[in-house]
């Protein structure tokens, strides 16, 4: 939360969980809060959302609060045993208050995936991520990221 060149310490609290409503429907969520403290003073650069950077004057002991979270649904065994399609909506880390700066906008993360179990040891998961207002700045263009993950379970 203090840019690129400031040493930072923090306390983080988080929670996560899921509930299976039926054999083929579950909901999952997680979230957290970070209390961060600048450990040194100086000028630090941070992206301004227009392709450039802004300089921040940070003093040792400055504080910032950051939060994040997500909620999603998934559908175990849809399309075959071990398969798992799902969708997720979340908020990446966002500075909610700071002695140095505050982010006025929110970024949003939307993800859709389908884990396809090839056998007992290998699964392939294609997915799509969409990031709205990247870097918590509404001036930034929406980003689309295709993902292909292979998992080996042994």
PDB file of C-alpha atoms in Angstrom:
ATOM      1  CA  UNK A   1       0.000   0.000   0.000  1.00  0.00           C
ATOM      2  CA  UNK A   2       3.056   2.292   0.172  1.00  0.00           C
ATOM      3  CA  UNK A   3       4.487   1.765  -3.303  1.00  0.00           C
ATOM      4  CA  UNK A   4       7.514  -0.106  -4.560  1.00  0.00           C
ATOM      5  CA  UNK A   5      10.404   0.906  -2.293  1.00  0.00           C
ATOM      6  CA  UNK A   6       9.011   1.018   1.243  1.00  0.00           C
ATOM      7  CA  UNK A   7       9.551  -1.900   3.612  1.00  0.00           C
ATOM      8  CA  UNK A   8       6.181  -2.870   5.072  1.00  0.00           C
ATOM      9  CA  UNK A   9       5.054  -5.040   7.961  1.00  0.00           C
ATOM     10  CA  UNK A  10       1.502  -6.157   8.469  1.00  0.00           C
ATOM     11  CA  UNK A  11      -0.979  -8.101  10.499  1.00  0.00           C
ATOM     12  CA  UNK A  12      -3.419 -10.149   8.465  1.00  0.00           C
ATOM     13  CA  UNK A  13      -6.637 -11.816   9.491  1.00  0.00           C
ATOM     14  CA  UNK A  14      -8.571 -14.009   7.105  1.00  0.00           C
ATOM     15  CA  UNK A  15     -11.306 -16.578   6.989  1.00  0.00           C
ATOM     16  CA  UNK A  16     -12.484 -19.085   4.449  1.00  0.00           C
ATOM     17  CA  UNK A  17     -15.059 -21.773   4.243  1.00  0.00           C
ATOM     18  CA  UNK A  18     -17.496 -23.685   2.146  1.00  0.00           C
ATOM     19  CA  UNK A  19     -20.833 -25.355   2.548  1.00  0.00           C
ATOM     20  CA  UNK A  20     -22.082 -28.268   0.459  1.00  0.00           C
ATOM     21  CA  UNK A  21     -25.828 -27.870  -0.013  1.00  0.00           C
ATOM     22  CA  UNK A  22     -26.172 -31.083  -2.018  1.00  0.00           C
ATOM     23  CA  UNK A  23     -23.852 -33.611  -3.682  1.00  0.00           C
ATOM     24  CA  UNK A  24     -23.724 -31.349  -6.766  1.00  0.00           C
ATOM     25  CA  UNK A  25     -23.817 -27.810  -5.340  1.00  0.00           C
ATOM     26  CA  UNK A  26     -21.536 -25.989  -2.934  1.00  0.00           C
ATOM     27  CA  UNK A  27     -20.731 -22.394  -2.061  1.00  0.00           C
ATOM     28  CA  UNK A  28     -17.317 -21.159  -0.969  1.00  0.00           C
ATOM     29  CA  UNK A  29     -16.027 -17.816   0.267  1.00  0.00           C
ATOM     30  CA  UNK A  30     -12.976 -16.194   1.757  1.00  0.00           C
ATOM     31  CA  UNK A  31     -11.890 -12.768   2.823  1.00  0.00           C
ATOM     32  CA  UNK A  32      -9.356 -10.896   4.834  1.00  0.00           C
ATOM     33  CA  UNK A  33      -8.160  -7.641   6.283  1.00  0.00           C
ATOM     34  CA  UNK A  34      -4.589  -6.310   6.507  1.00  0.00           C
ATOM     35  CA  UNK A  35      -3.237  -3.691   8.900  1.00  0.00           C
ATOM     36  CA  UNK A  36       0.037  -2.490   7.293  1.00  0.00           C
ATOM     37  CA  UNK A  37       2.770  -0.224   8.672  1.00  0.00           C
ATOM     38  CA  UNK A  38       5.594   1.491   6.765  1.00  0.00           C
ATOM     39  CA  UNK A  39       8.943   0.451   8.242  1.00  0.00           C
ATOM     40  CA  UNK A  40      11.014   3.226   6.632  1.00  0.00           C
ATOM     41  CA  UNK A  41      10.574   6.703   5.155  1.00  0.00           C
ATOM     42  CA  UNK A  42      11.118   8.015   1.664  1.00  0.00           C
ATOM     43  CA  UNK A  43       9.666   8.629  -1.767  1.00  0.00           C
ATOM     44  CA  UNK A  44       8.022   5.634  -3.391  1.00  0.00           C
ATOM     45  CA  UNK A  45       6.534   5.171  -6.857  1.00  0.00           C
ATOM     46  CA  UNK A  46       3.079   3.750  -7.460  1.00  0.00           C
ATOM     47  CA  UNK A  47       1.144   3.207 -10.690  1.00  0.00           C
ATOM     48  CA  UNK A  48      -1.292   6.028 -11.464  1.00  0.00           C
ATOM     49  CA  UNK A  49      -3.451   3.955 -13.812  1.00  0.00           C
ATOM     50  CA  UNK A  50      -2.552   5.919 -16.932  1.00  0.00           C
ATOM     51  CA  UNK A  51       0.679   4.092 -17.736  1.00  0.00           C
ATOM     52  CA  UNK A  52       2.797   6.343 -15.538  1.00  0.00           C
ATOM     53  CA  UNK A  53       3.698   6.568 -11.889  1.00  0.00           C
ATOM     54  CA  UNK A  54       3.093   8.964  -9.035  1.00  0.00           C
ATOM     55  CA  UNK A  55       5.528   9.555  -6.198  1.00  0.00           C
ATOM     56  CA  UNK A  56       4.343   9.142  -2.627  1.00  0.00           C
ATOM     57  CA  UNK A  57       6.037  10.633   0.432  1.00  0.00           C
ATOM     58  CA  UNK A  58       5.919   7.922   3.065  1.00  0.00           C
ATOM     59  CA  UNK A  59       6.953   8.352   6.693  1.00  0.00           C
ATOM     60  CA  UNK A  60       8.072   5.526   8.946  1.00  0.00           C
ATOM     61  CA  UNK A  61       5.040   4.453  10.980  1.00  0.00           C
ATOM     62  CA  UNK A  62       2.434   5.410   8.362  1.00  0.00           C
ATOM     63  CA  UNK A  63      -0.503   2.988   8.417  1.00  0.00           C
ATOM     64  CA  UNK A  64      -2.813   1.513   5.789  1.00  0.00           C
ATOM     65  CA  UNK A  65      -5.783  -0.844   5.879  1.00  0.00           C
ATOM     66  CA  UNK A  66      -6.410  -3.268   3.028  1.00  0.00           C
ATOM     67  CA  UNK A  67      -9.276  -5.714   2.484  1.00  0.00           C
ATOM     68  CA  UNK A  68     -10.076  -8.473  -0.013  1.00  0.00           C
ATOM     69  CA  UNK A  69     -12.602 -11.255  -0.516  1.00  0.00           C
ATOM     70  CA  UNK A  70     -14.476 -13.568  -2.856  1.00  0.00           C
ATOM     71  CA  UNK A  71     -17.534 -15.785  -3.074  1.00  0.00           C
ATOM     72  CA  UNK A  72     -18.201 -18.561  -5.517  1.00  0.00           C
ATOM     73  CA  UNK A  73     -20.299 -21.560  -6.373  1.00  0.00           C
ATOM     74  CA  UNK A  74     -19.174 -24.900  -7.754  1.00  0.00           C
ATOM     75  CA  UNK A  75     -20.856 -28.073  -8.885  1.00  0.00           C
ATOM     76  CA  UNK A  76     -19.004 -31.290  -7.908  1.00  0.00           C
ATOM     77  CA  UNK A  77     -19.173 -34.239 -10.297  1.00  0.00           C
ATOM     78  CA  UNK A  78     -21.151 -32.383 -12.993  1.00  0.00           C
ATOM     79  CA  UNK A  79     -20.196 -33.983 -16.293  1.00  0.00           C
ATOM     80  CA  UNK A  80     -18.455 -36.919 -14.598  1.00  0.00           C
ATOM     81  CA  UNK A  81     -16.942 -38.093 -11.316  1.00  0.00           C
ATOM     82  CA  UNK A  82     -14.219 -35.720 -10.144  1.00  0.00           C
ATOM     83  CA  UNK A  83     -15.163 -32.879 -12.495  1.00  0.00           C
ATOM     84  CA  UNK A  84     -15.808 -29.450 -11.015  1.00  0.00           C
ATOM     85  CA  UNK A  85     -17.244 -26.446 -12.878  1.00  0.00           C
ATOM     86  CA  UNK A  86     -17.579 -23.197 -10.998  1.00  0.00           C
ATOM     87  CA  UNK A  87     -17.768 -19.421 -11.001  1.00  0.00           C
ATOM     88  CA  UNK A  88     -16.295 -16.886  -8.609  1.00  0.00           C
ATOM     89  CA  UNK A  89     -16.762 -13.178  -7.919  1.00  0.00           C
ATOM     90  CA  UNK A  90     -14.225 -11.304  -5.811  1.00  0.00           C
ATOM     91  CA  UNK A  91     -12.536  -8.097  -4.821  1.00  0.00           C
ATOM     92  CA  UNK A  92      -8.706  -8.105  -5.044  1.00  0.00           C
ATOM     93  CA  UNK A  93      -6.782  -6.299  -2.259  1.00  0.00           C
ATOM     94  CA  UNK A  94      -7.917  -2.675  -1.923  1.00  0.00           C
ATOM     95  CA  UNK A  95      -6.516   0.121   0.255  1.00  0.00           C
ATOM     96  CA  UNK A  96      -9.552   1.328   2.192  1.00  0.00           C
ATOM     97  CA  UNK A  97      -7.722   3.847   4.372  1.00  0.00           C
ATOM     98  CA  UNK A  98      -4.148   5.060   4.576  1.00  0.00           C
ATOM     99  CA  UNK A  99      -2.006   7.838   5.991  1.00  0.00           C
ATOM    100  CA  UNK A 100      -0.547   8.147   2.472  1.00  0.00           C
ATOM    101  CA  UNK A 101      -3.303   7.428  -0.060  1.00  0.00           C
ATOM    102  CA  UNK A 102      -6.752   5.924  -0.569  1.00  0.00           C
ATOM    103  CA  UNK A 103      -8.023   4.026  -3.580  1.00  0.00           C
ATOM    104  CA  UNK A 104     -11.331   5.526  -4.692  1.00  0.00           C
ATOM    105  CA  UNK A 105     -12.306   2.724  -7.093  1.00  0.00           C
ATOM    106  CA  UNK A 106     -12.761  -1.016  -6.658  1.00  0.00           C
ATOM    107  CA  UNK A 107     -11.340  -3.736  -8.864  1.00  0.00           C
ATOM    108  CA  UNK A 108     -13.516  -6.811  -9.398  1.00  0.00           C
ATOM    109  CA  UNK A 109     -12.429 -10.326 -10.286  1.00  0.00           C
ATOM    110  CA  UNK A 110     -14.768 -12.710 -12.108  1.00  0.00           C
ATOM    111  CA  UNK A 111     -13.615 -16.247 -12.815  1.00  0.00           C
ATOM    112  CA  UNK A 112     -15.184 -19.236 -14.531  1.00  0.00           C
ATOM    113  CA  UNK A 113     -13.509 -22.646 -14.657  1.00  0.00           C
ATOM    114  CA  UNK A 114     -14.105 -26.311 -15.367  1.00  0.00           C
ATOM    115  CA  UNK A 115     -11.856 -28.917 -13.764  1.00  0.00           C
ATOM    116  CA  UNK A 116     -11.929 -31.972 -16.001  1.00  0.00           C
ATOM    117  CA  UNK A 117     -10.602 -35.115 -14.316  1.00  0.00           C
ATOM    118  CA  UNK A 118      -8.736 -37.210 -16.897  1.00  0.00           C
ATOM    119  CA  UNK A 119      -8.012 -40.051 -14.443  1.00  0.00           C
ATOM    120  CA  UNK A 120      -7.398 -40.539 -10.707  1.00  0.00           C
ATOM    121  CA  UNK A 121      -4.083 -38.669 -10.900  1.00  0.00           C
ATOM    122  CA  UNK A 122      -4.427 -35.977 -13.585  1.00  0.00           C
ATOM    123  CA  UNK A 123      -6.916 -33.163 -14.135  1.00  0.00           C
ATOM    124  CA  UNK A 124      -6.955 -30.222 -16.547  1.00  0.00           C
ATOM    125  CA  UNK A 125      -8.689 -26.955 -15.657  1.00  0.00           C
ATOM    126  CA  UNK A 126      -9.347 -24.359 -18.357  1.00  0.00           C
ATOM    127  CA  UNK A 127     -10.652 -21.050 -17.100  1.00  0.00           C
ATOM    128  CA  UNK A 128     -11.248 -17.396 -17.825  1.00  0.00           C
ATOM    129  CA  UNK A 129     -10.539 -14.476 -15.504  1.00  0.00           C
ATOM    130  CA  UNK A 130     -11.970 -11.012 -16.064  1.00  0.00           C
ATOM    131  CA  UNK A 131     -10.554  -8.111 -14.033  1.00  0.00           C
ATOM    132  CA  UNK A 132     -12.682  -4.958 -14.016  1.00  0.00           C
ATOM    133  CA  UNK A 133     -10.949  -1.707 -12.966  1.00  0.00           C
ATOM    134  CA  UNK A 134      -7.458  -3.286 -12.625  1.00  0.00           C
ATOM    135  CA  UNK A 135      -5.291  -1.788  -9.864  1.00  0.00           C
ATOM    136  CA  UNK A 136      -8.495  -0.383  -8.335  1.00  0.00           C
ATOM    137  CA  UNK A 137      -8.670   2.297 -11.009  1.00  0.00           C
ATOM    138  CA  UNK A 138     -11.711   2.738 -13.258  1.00  0.00           C
ATOM    139  CA  UNK A 139      -9.523   4.447 -15.898  1.00  0.00           C
ATOM    140  CA  UNK A 140      -7.794   1.112 -16.597  1.00  0.00           C
ATOM    141  CA  UNK A 141      -9.151  -1.159 -19.330  1.00  0.00           C
ATOM    142  CA  UNK A 142     -10.800  -4.444 -18.375  1.00  0.00           C
ATOM    143  CA  UNK A 143      -8.340  -7.344 -18.523  1.00  0.00           C
ATOM    144  CA  UNK A 144      -9.119 -10.852 -19.788  1.00  0.00           C
ATOM    145  CA  UNK A 145      -6.876 -13.760 -18.847  1.00  0.00           C
ATOM    146  CA  UNK A 146      -7.175 -17.292 -20.191  1.00  0.00           C
ATOM    147  CA  UNK A 147      -5.871 -19.987 -17.869  1.00  0.00           C
ATOM    148  CA  UNK A 148      -5.014 -23.632 -18.431  1.00  0.00           C
ATOM    149  CA  UNK A 149      -3.893 -25.524 -15.325  1.00  0.00           C
ATOM    150  CA  UNK A 150      -2.831 -29.165 -15.142  1.00  0.00           C
ATOM    151  CA  UNK A 151      -2.828 -30.869 -11.737  1.00  0.00           C
ATOM    152  CA  UNK A 152      -1.012 -34.086 -10.863  1.00  0.00           C
ATOM    153  CA  UNK A 153      -2.289 -35.842  -7.717  1.00  0.00           C
ATOM    154  CA  UNK A 154       0.023 -38.552  -6.370  1.00  0.00           C
TER     155      UNK A 154
END
